[in-house]
Short mmCIF file of C-alpha atoms in Angstrom, two decimals:
data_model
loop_
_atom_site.label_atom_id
_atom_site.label_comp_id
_atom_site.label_asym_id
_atom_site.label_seq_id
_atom_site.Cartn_x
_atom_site.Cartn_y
_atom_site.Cartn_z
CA UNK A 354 -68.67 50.39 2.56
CA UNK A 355 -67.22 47.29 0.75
CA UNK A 356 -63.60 48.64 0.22
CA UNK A 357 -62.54 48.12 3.78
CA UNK A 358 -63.56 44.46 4.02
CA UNK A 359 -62.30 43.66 0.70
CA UNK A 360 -58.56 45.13 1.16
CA UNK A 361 -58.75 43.97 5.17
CA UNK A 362 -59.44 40.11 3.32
CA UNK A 363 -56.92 40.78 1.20
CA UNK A 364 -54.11 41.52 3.13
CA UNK A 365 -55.19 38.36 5.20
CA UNK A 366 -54.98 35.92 2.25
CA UNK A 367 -51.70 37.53 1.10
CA UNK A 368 -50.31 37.17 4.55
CA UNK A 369 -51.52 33.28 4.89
CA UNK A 370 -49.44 32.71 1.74
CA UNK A 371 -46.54 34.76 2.65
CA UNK A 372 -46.07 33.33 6.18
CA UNK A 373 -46.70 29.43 5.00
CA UNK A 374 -44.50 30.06 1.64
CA UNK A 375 -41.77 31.37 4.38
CA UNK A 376 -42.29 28.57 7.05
CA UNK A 377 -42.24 25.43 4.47
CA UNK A 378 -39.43 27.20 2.44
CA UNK A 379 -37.41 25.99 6.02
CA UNK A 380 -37.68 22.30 5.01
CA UNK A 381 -35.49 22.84 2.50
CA UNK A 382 -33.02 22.75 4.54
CA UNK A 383 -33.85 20.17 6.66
CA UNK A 384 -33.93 18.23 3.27
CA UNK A 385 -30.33 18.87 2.75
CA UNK A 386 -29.69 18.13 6.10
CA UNK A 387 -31.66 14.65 6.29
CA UNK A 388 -30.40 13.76 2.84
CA UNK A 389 -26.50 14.05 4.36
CA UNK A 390 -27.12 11.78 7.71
CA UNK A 391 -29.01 8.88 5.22
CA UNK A 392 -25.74 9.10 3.21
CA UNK A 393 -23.34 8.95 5.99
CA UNK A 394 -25.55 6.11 7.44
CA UNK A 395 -25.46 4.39 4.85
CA UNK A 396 -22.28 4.42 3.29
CA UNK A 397 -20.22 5.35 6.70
CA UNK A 398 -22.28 2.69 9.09
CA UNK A 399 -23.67 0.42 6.82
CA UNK A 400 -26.86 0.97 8.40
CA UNK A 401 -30.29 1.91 6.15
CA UNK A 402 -32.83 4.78 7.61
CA UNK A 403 -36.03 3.87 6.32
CA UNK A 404 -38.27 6.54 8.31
CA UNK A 405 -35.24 9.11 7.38
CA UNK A 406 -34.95 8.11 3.64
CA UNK A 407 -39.04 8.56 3.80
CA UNK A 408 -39.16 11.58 5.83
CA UNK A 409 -37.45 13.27 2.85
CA UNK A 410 -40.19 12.23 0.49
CA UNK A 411 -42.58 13.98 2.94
CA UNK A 412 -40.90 16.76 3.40
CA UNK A 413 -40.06 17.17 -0.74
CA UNK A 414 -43.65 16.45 -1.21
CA UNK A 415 -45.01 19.21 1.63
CA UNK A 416 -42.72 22.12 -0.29
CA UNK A 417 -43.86 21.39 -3.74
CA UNK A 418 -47.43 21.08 -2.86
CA UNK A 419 -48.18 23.82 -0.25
CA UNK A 420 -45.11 26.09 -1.65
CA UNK A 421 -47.24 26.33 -4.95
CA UNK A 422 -49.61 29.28 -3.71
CA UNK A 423 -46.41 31.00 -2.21
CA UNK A 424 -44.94 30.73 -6.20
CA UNK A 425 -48.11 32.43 -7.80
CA UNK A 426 -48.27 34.88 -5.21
CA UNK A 427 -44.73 35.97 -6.29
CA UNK A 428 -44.91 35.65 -9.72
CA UNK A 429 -42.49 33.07 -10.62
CA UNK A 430 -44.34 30.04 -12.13
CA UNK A 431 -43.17 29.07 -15.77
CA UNK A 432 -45.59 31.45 -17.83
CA UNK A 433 -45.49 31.85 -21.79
CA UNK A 434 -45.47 35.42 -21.94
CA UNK A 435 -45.34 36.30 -25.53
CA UNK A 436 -48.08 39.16 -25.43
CA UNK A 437 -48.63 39.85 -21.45
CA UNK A 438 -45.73 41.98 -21.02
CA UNK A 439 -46.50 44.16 -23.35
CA UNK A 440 -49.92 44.65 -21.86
CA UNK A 441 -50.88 47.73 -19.75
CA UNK A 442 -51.58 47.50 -15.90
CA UNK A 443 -55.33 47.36 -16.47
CA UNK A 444 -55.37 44.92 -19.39
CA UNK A 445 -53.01 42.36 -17.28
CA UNK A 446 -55.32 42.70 -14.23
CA UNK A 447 -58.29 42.00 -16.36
CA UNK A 448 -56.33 39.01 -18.03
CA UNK A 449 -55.38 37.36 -14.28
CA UNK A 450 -58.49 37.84 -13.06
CA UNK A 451 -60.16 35.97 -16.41
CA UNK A 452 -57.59 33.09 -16.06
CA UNK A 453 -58.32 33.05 -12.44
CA UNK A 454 -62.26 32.44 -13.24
CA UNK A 455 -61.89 29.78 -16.27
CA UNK A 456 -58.09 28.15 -15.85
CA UNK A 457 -57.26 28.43 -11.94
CA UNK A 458 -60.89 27.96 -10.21
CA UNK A 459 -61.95 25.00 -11.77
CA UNK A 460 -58.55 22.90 -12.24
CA UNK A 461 -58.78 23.08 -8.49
CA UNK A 462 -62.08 22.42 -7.50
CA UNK A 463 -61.25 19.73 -9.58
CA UNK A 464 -58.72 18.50 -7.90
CA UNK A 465 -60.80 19.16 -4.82
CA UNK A 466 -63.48 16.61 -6.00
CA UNK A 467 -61.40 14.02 -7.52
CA UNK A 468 -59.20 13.84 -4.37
CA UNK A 469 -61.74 14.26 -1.66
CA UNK A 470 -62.78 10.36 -1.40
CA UNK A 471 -59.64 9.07 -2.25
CA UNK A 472 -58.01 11.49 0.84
CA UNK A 473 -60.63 10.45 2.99
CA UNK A 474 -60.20 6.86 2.02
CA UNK A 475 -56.66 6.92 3.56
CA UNK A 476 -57.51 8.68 6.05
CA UNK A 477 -59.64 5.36 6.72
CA UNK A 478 -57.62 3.04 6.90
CA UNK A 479 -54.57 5.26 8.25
CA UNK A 480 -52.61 4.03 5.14
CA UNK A 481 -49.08 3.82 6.39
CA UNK A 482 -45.27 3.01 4.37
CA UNK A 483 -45.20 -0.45 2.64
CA UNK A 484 -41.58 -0.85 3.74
CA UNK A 485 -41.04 -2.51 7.17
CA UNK A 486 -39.90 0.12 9.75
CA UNK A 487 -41.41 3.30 7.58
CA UNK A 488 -43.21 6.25 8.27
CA UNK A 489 -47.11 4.88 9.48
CA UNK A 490 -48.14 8.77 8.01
CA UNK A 491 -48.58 7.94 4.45
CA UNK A 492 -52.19 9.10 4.81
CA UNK A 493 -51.42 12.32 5.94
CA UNK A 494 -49.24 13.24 3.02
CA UNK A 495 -51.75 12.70 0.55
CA UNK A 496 -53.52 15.25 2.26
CA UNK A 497 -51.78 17.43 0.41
CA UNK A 498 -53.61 16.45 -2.71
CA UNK A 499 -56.71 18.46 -1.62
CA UNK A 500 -53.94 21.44 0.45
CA UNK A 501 -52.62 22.41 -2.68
CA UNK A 502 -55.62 23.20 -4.85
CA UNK A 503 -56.73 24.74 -1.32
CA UNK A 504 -54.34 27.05 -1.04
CA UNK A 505 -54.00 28.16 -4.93
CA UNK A 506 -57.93 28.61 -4.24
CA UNK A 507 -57.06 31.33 -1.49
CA UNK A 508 -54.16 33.17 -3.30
CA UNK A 509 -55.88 33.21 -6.27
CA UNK A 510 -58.70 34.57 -4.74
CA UNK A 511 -56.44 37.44 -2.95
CA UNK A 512 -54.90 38.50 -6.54
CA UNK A 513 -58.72 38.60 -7.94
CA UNK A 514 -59.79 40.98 -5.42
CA UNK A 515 -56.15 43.12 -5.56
CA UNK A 516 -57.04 43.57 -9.25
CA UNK A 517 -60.48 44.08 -8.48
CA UNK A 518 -59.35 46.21 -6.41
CA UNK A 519 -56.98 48.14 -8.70
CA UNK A 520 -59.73 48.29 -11.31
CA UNK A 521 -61.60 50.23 -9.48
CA UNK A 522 -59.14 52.86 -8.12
CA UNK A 523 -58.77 51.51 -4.59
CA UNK A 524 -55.18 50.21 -4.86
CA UNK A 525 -52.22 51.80 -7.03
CA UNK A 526 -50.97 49.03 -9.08
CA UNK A 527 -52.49 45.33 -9.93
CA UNK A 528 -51.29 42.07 -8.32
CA UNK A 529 -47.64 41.73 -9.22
CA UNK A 530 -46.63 45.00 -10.32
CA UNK A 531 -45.57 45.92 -7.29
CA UNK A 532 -41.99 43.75 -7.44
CA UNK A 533 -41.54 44.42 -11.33
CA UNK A 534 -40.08 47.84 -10.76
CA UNK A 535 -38.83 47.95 -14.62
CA UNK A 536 -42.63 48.02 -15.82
CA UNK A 537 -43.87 50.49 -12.97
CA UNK A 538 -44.19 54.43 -14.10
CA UNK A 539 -41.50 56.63 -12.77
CA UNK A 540 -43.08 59.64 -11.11
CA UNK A 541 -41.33 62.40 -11.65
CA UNK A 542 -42.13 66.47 -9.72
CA UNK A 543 -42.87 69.43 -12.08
CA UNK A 544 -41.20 71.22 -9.20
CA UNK A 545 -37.52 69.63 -9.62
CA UNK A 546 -35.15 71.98 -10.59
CA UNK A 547 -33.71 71.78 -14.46
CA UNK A 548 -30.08 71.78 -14.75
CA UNK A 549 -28.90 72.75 -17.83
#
């Protein structure tokens, strides 16, 4: 009936994250990279790489914002975990699926609606560097202010349905779990054999 769909959409959303989160994670690199030949330019040549120096704004600003959804998919934003630990696998599913509905969902539609105009604004007037020789793409990297809460909105909605999911019996552990293999049960055989 519904079960298909639902795990078919999740394994799409979780896939969308995985393969951006993998793909921008690249740019740091390129950072390091960039960051080297505007120091050597500079203090080598003497000469001053605006669109470089600028590229690496872009390119800081395109891994923080769009690497965000890739971060909650894996677990490994700053969290104040003084009682969730401790919780069991159902009671932290029902917990991230709560703080999905009240604390995630509407900080970014939010976000959504307080950007929107100001995005589309830019987009306008193709708002471009203020320094002479920059990059004329300004208004594409505040685009980002509307693809971040975008793409929290799509992994958070792929960890609702996983523990939605997992709630009702039709996956084995709740979003997470999975990588924290100190908190998942050990299965062990009746049939081993006992050494004494």
């Amino acid at each position: 009936m519904v079960k298909r769909p639902i795990l078919a959409l999740i394994h799409i959303l979780e896939s969308f994250t995985e393969w951006t989160g993998k793909l921008i994670s690249w740019l740091t690199l390129f950072m390091v990279l960039v960051v080297v030949a505007v120091l050597v330019l500079r203090n080598i040549f003497g000469f001053s790489a605006i669109p470089l120096q600028e590229s690496v704004t872009y390119m800081h600003g395109i891994v923080f914002m769009l690497g965000a959804a890739y971060t909650l998919k894996h677990s490994d934003h700053v969290r104040v975990d003084v009682f969730y630990h401790r919780f069991s696998h159902r009671t932290k599913a029902l917990v991230d699926m709560v703080g999905f509905l009240i604390l995630l969902l509407p900080v970014c539609v939010f976000l959504i609606v307080y950007s929107l105009d100001y995005v589309i604004f830019n987009w306008k007037i193709k708002e471009g560097s203020s320094q002479p020789g920059g990059l004329p793409y300004l208004y594409i990297l505040k685009t980002l202010l509307l693809a971040l809460p975008i793409t929290l909105i799509i992994q958070g909605t792929a960890q609702f349905l996983h523990n939605l999911a997992y709630l009702l019996g039709w996956m084995p552990l709740p979003h997470g779990v999975e990588e924290d293999t100190q908190s998942a049960p050990q299965v062990t055989s009746d049939k081993e054999p006992k050494h004494g």
